[in-house]
PDB file of C-alpha atoms and ligand atoms in Angstrom:
ATOM      1  CA  MET A   1      28.187 -69.790   4.598  1.00 63.00           C
ATOM      2  CA  ASN A   2      29.258 -66.598   5.447  1.00 80.00           C
ATOM      3  CA  THR A   3      32.894 -65.616   4.513  1.00 90.00           C
ATOM      4  CA  ILE A   4      34.675 -63.288   7.026  1.00 95.00           C
ATOM      5  CA  THR A   5      37.102 -60.853   6.191  1.00 97.00           C
ATOM      6  CA  PHE A   6      39.538 -58.394   7.890  1.00 97.00           C
ATOM      7  CA  ASP A   7      38.211 -54.701   7.722  1.00 96.00           C
ATOM      8  CA  GLY A   8      40.510 -53.085  10.195  1.00 96.00           C
ATOM      9  CA  ASN A   9      38.520 -54.196  13.187  1.00 97.00           C
ATOM     10  CA  CYS A  10      39.927 -56.847  15.432  1.00 96.00           C
ATOM     11  CA  PRO A  11      38.570 -60.257  14.335  1.00 97.00           C
ATOM     12  CA  GLN A  12      38.562 -61.968  17.673  1.00 95.00           C
ATOM     13  CA  CYS A  13      36.571 -58.916  19.610  1.00 93.00           C
ATOM     14  CA  LYS A  14      34.042 -59.130  16.715  1.00 94.00           C
ATOM     15  CA  LEU A  15      33.237 -62.654  17.364  1.00 92.00           C
ATOM     16  CA  TYR A  16      31.997 -61.156  20.649  1.00 88.00           C
ATOM     17  CA  ASP A  17      30.041 -58.245  18.606  1.00 90.00           C
ATOM     18  CA  GLU A  18      32.409 -55.794  19.909  1.00 91.00           C
ATOM     19  CA  LEU A  19      34.255 -53.384  17.342  1.00 94.00           C
ATOM     20  CA  HIS A  20      37.741 -52.406  18.248  1.00 91.00           C
ATOM     21  CA  GLN A  21      39.647 -51.024  15.300  1.00 93.00           C
ATOM     22  CA  MET A  22      43.206 -52.329  15.446  1.00 95.00           C
ATOM     23  CA  ARG A  23      46.152 -49.890  15.534  1.00 93.00           C
ATOM     24  CA  LYS A  24      49.450 -49.620  14.534  1.00 91.00           C
ATOM     25  CA  ASN A  25      52.289 -50.774  16.682  1.00 89.00           C
ATOM     26  CA  ASP A  26      55.873 -51.035  15.517  1.00 85.00           C
ATOM     27  CA  LYS A  27      55.296 -53.389  12.627  1.00 88.00           C
ATOM     28  CA  PHE A  28      52.071 -54.906  13.007  1.00 93.00           C
ATOM     29  CA  TRP A  29      48.116 -53.934  13.538  1.00 94.00           C
ATOM     30  CA  GLU A  30      47.143 -54.781  17.304  1.00 93.00           C
ATOM     31  CA  CYS A  31      43.961 -54.636  18.993  1.00 92.00           C
ATOM     32  CA  PRO A  32      43.933 -52.213  21.935  1.00 86.00           C
ATOM     33  CA  ASN A  33      41.351 -54.539  23.628  1.00 85.00           C
ATOM     34  CA  CYS A  34      42.815 -58.141  23.296  1.00 89.00           C
ATOM     35  CA  SER A  35      46.099 -57.315  21.731  1.00 90.00           C
ATOM     36  CA  LEU A  36      45.504 -59.774  18.680  1.00 95.00           C
ATOM     37  CA  GLN A  37      48.006 -58.938  16.098  1.00 96.00           C
ATOM     38  CA  ILE A  38      47.875 -58.888  12.322  1.00 96.00           C
ATOM     39  CA  LEU A  39      50.335 -58.341   9.621  1.00 95.00           C
ATOM     40  CA  ILE A  40      48.956 -57.236   6.272  1.00 94.00           C
ATOM     41  CA  GLU A  41      51.197 -58.774   3.586  1.00 89.00           C
ATOM     42  CA  LYS A  42      50.308 -59.340  -0.100  1.00 86.00           C
ATOM     43  CA  GLU A  43      46.802 -58.183   0.367  1.00 91.00           C
ATOM     44  CA  ASN A  44      46.268 -60.838   3.278  1.00 95.00           C
ATOM     45  CA  ALA A  45      45.903 -60.151   6.703  1.00 97.00           C
ATOM     46  CA  SER A  46      48.018 -62.793   8.646  1.00 97.00           C
ATOM     47  CA  ILE A  47      46.834 -63.532  12.200  1.00 97.00           C
ATOM     48  CA  LEU A  48      49.831 -63.717  14.398  1.00 96.00           C
ATOM     49  CA  ARG A  49      50.242 -66.284  17.144  1.00 95.00           C
ATOM     50  CA  PHE A  50      51.561 -64.170  19.646  1.00 92.00           C
ATOM     51  CA  ARG A  51      50.074 -61.304  21.280  1.00 91.00           C
ATOM     52  CA  GLY A  52      51.152 -57.680  21.226  1.00 86.00           C
ATOM     53  CA  SER A  53      52.396 -55.570  24.150  1.00 78.00           C
ATOM     54  CA  GLY A  54      49.921 -53.065  23.883  1.00 76.00           C
ATOM     55  CA  ASP A  55      52.686 -50.636  22.669  1.00 78.00           C
ATOM     56  CA  LEU A  56      50.585 -48.624  20.156  1.00 81.00           C
ATOM     57  CA  LYS A  57      51.478 -45.564  18.324  1.00 79.00           C
ATOM     58  CA  MET A  58      49.934 -42.301  19.457  1.00 76.00           C
ATOM     59  CA  ASN A  59      49.105 -41.076  15.628  1.00 69.00           C
ATOM     60  CA  PHE A  60      45.885 -43.261  15.510  1.00 71.00           C
ATOM     61  CA  LYS A  61      45.238 -44.338  11.764  1.00 80.00           C
ATOM     62  CA  GLY A  62      43.278 -47.449  11.276  1.00 88.00           C
ATOM     63  CA  TYR A  63      43.579 -49.896   8.402  1.00 92.00           C
ATOM     64  CA  SER A  64      41.042 -49.034   5.616  1.00 90.00           C
ATOM     65  CA  GLY A  65      41.193 -52.000   3.411  1.00 93.00           C
ATOM     66  CA  VAL A  66      39.131 -55.316   3.133  1.00 96.00           C
ATOM     67  CA  VAL A  67      41.236 -58.346   2.818  1.00 97.00           C
ATOM     68  CA  PRO A  68      41.052 -62.052   3.528  1.00 97.00           C
ATOM     69  CA  MET A  69      42.442 -63.540   6.546  1.00 97.00           C
ATOM     70  CA  GLN A  70      44.943 -66.379   6.735  1.00 97.00           C
ATOM     71  CA  GLU A  71      46.901 -68.270   9.393  1.00 97.00           C
ATOM     72  CA  THR A  72      50.682 -67.885  10.425  1.00 96.00           C
ATOM     73  CA  GLY A  73      53.105 -70.670  11.646  1.00 92.00           C
ATOM     74  CA  ILE A  74      54.916 -70.630  14.652  1.00 86.00           C
ATOM     75  CA  ASP A  75      57.663 -68.911  12.686  1.00 85.00           C
ATOM     76  CA  THR A  76      55.149 -65.863  12.252  1.00 85.00           C
ATOM     77  CA  TYR A  77      54.988 -66.529   8.510  1.00 89.00           C
ATOM     78  CA  SER A  78      51.860 -67.113   6.685  1.00 92.00           C
ATOM     79  CA  ASN A  79      51.581 -70.902   6.174  1.00 93.00           C
ATOM     80  CA  GLY A  80      48.845 -70.378   3.341  1.00 91.00           C
ATOM     81  CA  VAL A  81      45.795 -71.653   5.093  1.00 96.00           C
ATOM     82  CA  GLN A  82      42.928 -69.295   4.812  1.00 96.00           C
ATOM     83  CA  ILE A  83      40.547 -68.386   7.641  1.00 97.00           C
ATOM     84  CA  LEU A  84      37.128 -68.097   6.005  1.00 96.00           C
ATOM     85  CA  THR A  85      34.499 -68.805   8.595  1.00 95.00           C
ATOM     86  CA  SER A  86      34.015 -67.686  12.060  1.00 94.00           C
ATOM     87  CA  LYS A  87      34.171 -71.322  13.403  1.00 93.00           C
ATOM     88  CA  TYR A  88      37.540 -71.856  12.010  1.00 95.00           C
ATOM     89  CA  LEU A  89      38.519 -68.291  13.280  1.00 96.00           C
ATOM     90  CA  ILE A  90      37.551 -69.511  16.728  1.00 94.00           C
ATOM     91  CA  GLU A  91      39.404 -72.831  16.486  1.00 94.00           C
ATOM     92  CA  TYR A  92      42.347 -71.168  15.314  1.00 96.00           C
ATOM     93  CA  LEU A  93      42.250 -68.499  18.246  1.00 94.00           C
ATOM     94  CA  LEU A  94      41.552 -71.042  20.651  1.00 91.00           C
ATOM     95  CA  PHE A  95      44.251 -73.716  19.798  1.00 92.00           C
ATOM     96  CA  LYS A  96      47.021 -71.991  17.888  1.00 94.00           C
ATOM     97  CA  VAL A  97      47.002 -68.228  18.981  1.00 94.00           C
ATOM     98  CA  GLU A  98      48.467 -67.268  22.465  1.00 88.00           C
ATOM     99  CA  GLN A  99      45.451 -66.723  24.966  1.00 80.00           C
ATOM    100  CA  LYS A 100      44.648 -63.400  26.408  1.00 70.00           C
ATOM    101  CA  PRO A 101      45.792 -64.024  29.951  1.00 63.00           C
ATOM    102  CA  LYS A 102      42.418 -63.531  31.615  1.00 69.00           C
ATOM    103  CA  TYR A 103      40.664 -65.708  29.168  1.00 71.00           C
ATOM    104  CA  SER A 104      42.507 -69.016  28.329  1.00 72.00           C
ATOM    105  CA  ILE A 105      41.419 -72.436  27.148  1.00 76.00           C
ATOM    106  CA  ASP A 106      43.110 -73.621  30.396  1.00 73.00           C
ATOM    107  CA  ASN A 107      41.157 -71.076  32.363  1.00 78.00           C
ATOM    108  CA  LEU A 108      38.050 -72.184  30.550  1.00 84.00           C
ATOM    109  CA  LYS A 109      38.753 -76.024  31.367  1.00 85.00           C
ATOM    110  CA  ASN A 110      39.748 -75.492  35.132  1.00 82.00           C
ATOM    111  CA  THR A 111      36.845 -73.428  35.950  1.00 86.00           C
ATOM    112  CA  TYR A 112      34.636 -75.804  34.359  1.00 91.00           C
ATOM    113  CA  GLU A 113      35.917 -78.672  36.377  1.00 89.00           C
ATOM    114  CA  ASP A 114      35.839 -76.674  39.569  1.00 87.00           C
ATOM    115  CA  TYR A 115      32.076 -76.065  38.831  1.00 89.00           C
ATOM    116  CA  ARG A 116      31.100 -79.233  37.396  1.00 89.00           C
ATOM    117  CA  PHE A 117      33.118 -81.700  39.501  1.00 90.00           C
ATOM    118  CA  ARG A 118      34.252 -79.939  42.769  1.00 88.00           C
ATOM    119  CA  GLY A 119      31.328 -78.257  43.356  1.00 91.00           C
ATOM    120  CA  MET A 120      32.268 -74.488  43.141  1.00 86.00           C
ATOM    121  CA  ASP A 121      30.879 -71.358  42.019  1.00 86.00           C
ATOM    122  CA  ALA A 122      29.647 -71.463  38.343  1.00 88.00           C
ATOM    123  CA  GLU A 123      30.378 -67.831  37.767  1.00 85.00           C
ATOM    124  CA  PRO A 124      34.096 -68.155  36.930  1.00 83.00           C
ATOM    125  CA  TYR A 125      33.225 -70.682  34.290  1.00 89.00           C
ATOM    126  CA  LEU A 126      30.308 -68.749  32.956  1.00 87.00           C
ATOM    127  CA  ILE A 127      32.573 -65.812  32.456  1.00 82.00           C
ATOM    128  CA  GLN A 128      35.175 -67.908  30.432  1.00 82.00           C
ATOM    129  CA  SER A 129      32.192 -69.591  28.667  1.00 86.00           C
ATOM    130  CA  HIS A 130      30.475 -66.342  27.485  1.00 84.00           C
ATOM    131  CA  HIS A 131      34.010 -64.978  26.348  1.00 80.00           C
ATOM    132  CA  PHE A 132      34.713 -68.057  24.270  1.00 79.00           C
ATOM    133  CA  ARG A 133      31.039 -68.772  23.391  1.00 81.00           C
ATOM    134  CA  ILE A 134      31.782 -72.249  24.170  1.00 79.00           C
ATOM    135  CA  ASP A 135      29.549 -74.231  26.643  1.00 81.00           C
ATOM    136  CA  PHE A 136      30.808 -77.507  27.778  1.00 77.00           C
ATOM    137  CA  ASP A 137      27.490 -78.889  28.642  1.00 78.00           C
ATOM    138  CA  ASN A 138      26.726 -78.225  24.578  1.00 76.00           C
ATOM    139  CA  GLU A 139      27.594 -81.041  22.562  1.00 69.00           C
ATOM    140  CA  GLU A 140      29.179 -78.941  19.817  1.00 66.00           C
ATOM    141  CA  ILE A 141      32.372 -78.694  21.965  1.00 64.00           C
ATOM    142  CA  GLU A 142      33.235 -82.269  21.398  1.00 70.00           C
ATOM    143  CA  ASP A 143      33.790 -81.866  17.813  1.00 72.00           C
ATOM    144  CA  ILE A 144      36.095 -78.757  18.623  1.00 69.00           C
ATOM    145  CA  LEU A 145      38.051 -80.689  21.364  1.00 70.00           C
ATOM    146  CA  GLY A 146      38.124 -83.520  19.222  1.00 74.00           C
ATOM    147  CA  LEU A 147      39.985 -81.256  16.516  1.00 72.00           C
ATOM    148  CA  ARG A 148      42.181 -80.234  19.278  1.00 72.00           C
ATOM    149  CA  ASP A 149      43.080 -83.638  20.229  1.00 71.00           C
ATOM    150  CA  LYS A 150      43.606 -84.533  16.706  1.00 72.00           C
ATOM    151  CA  ASP A 151      45.953 -81.560  16.093  1.00 68.00           C
ATOM    152  CA  ARG A 152      48.031 -82.462  19.491  1.00 69.00           C
ATOM    153  CA  ASN A 153      47.935 -86.207  18.609  1.00 66.00           C
ATOM    154  CA  LEU A 154      46.256 -86.776  21.707  1.00 63.00           C
ATOM    155  CA  SER A 155      43.819 -89.838  22.066  1.00 56.00           C
ATOM    156  CA  ASN A 156      40.217 -89.056  23.594  1.00 50.00           C
TER     157      ASN A 156
HETATM  158 ZN1   ZN B 201      40.633 -57.754  19.956  1.00 67.46          ZN
END
């Protein structure tokens, strides 16, 4: 199992093999591509649940450390849960962190239903599917959706 860490590059974009060095906004580090925000506190990178506004400082200097990542609660404070694997990071990003508007779990779901059950074009779904690296026609998705349902106290 590979343990993942924060090294100044956006951990979400890294999942798609894109390197985007996070930049300082007012208080946090923010990704110029997907607006994910990170707060460095006590040698940990806390991934915030809400996205930044793209208000990045002009004097560009990236974060230069390598630190473990952790979740934050709704209150933006660390909840002490460490993010150690890509799989866990994906689940956290999908179900806890505010989505980038163009790509969202709702868009993923809706475009899938359109293509699968309403006979519409598959391409919008494939774009979402590629972004999240999730294919509903693949069995692994059931585990992830099961976790989400458990998290939200939904039945199957
Ligand atoms: Zn990013």
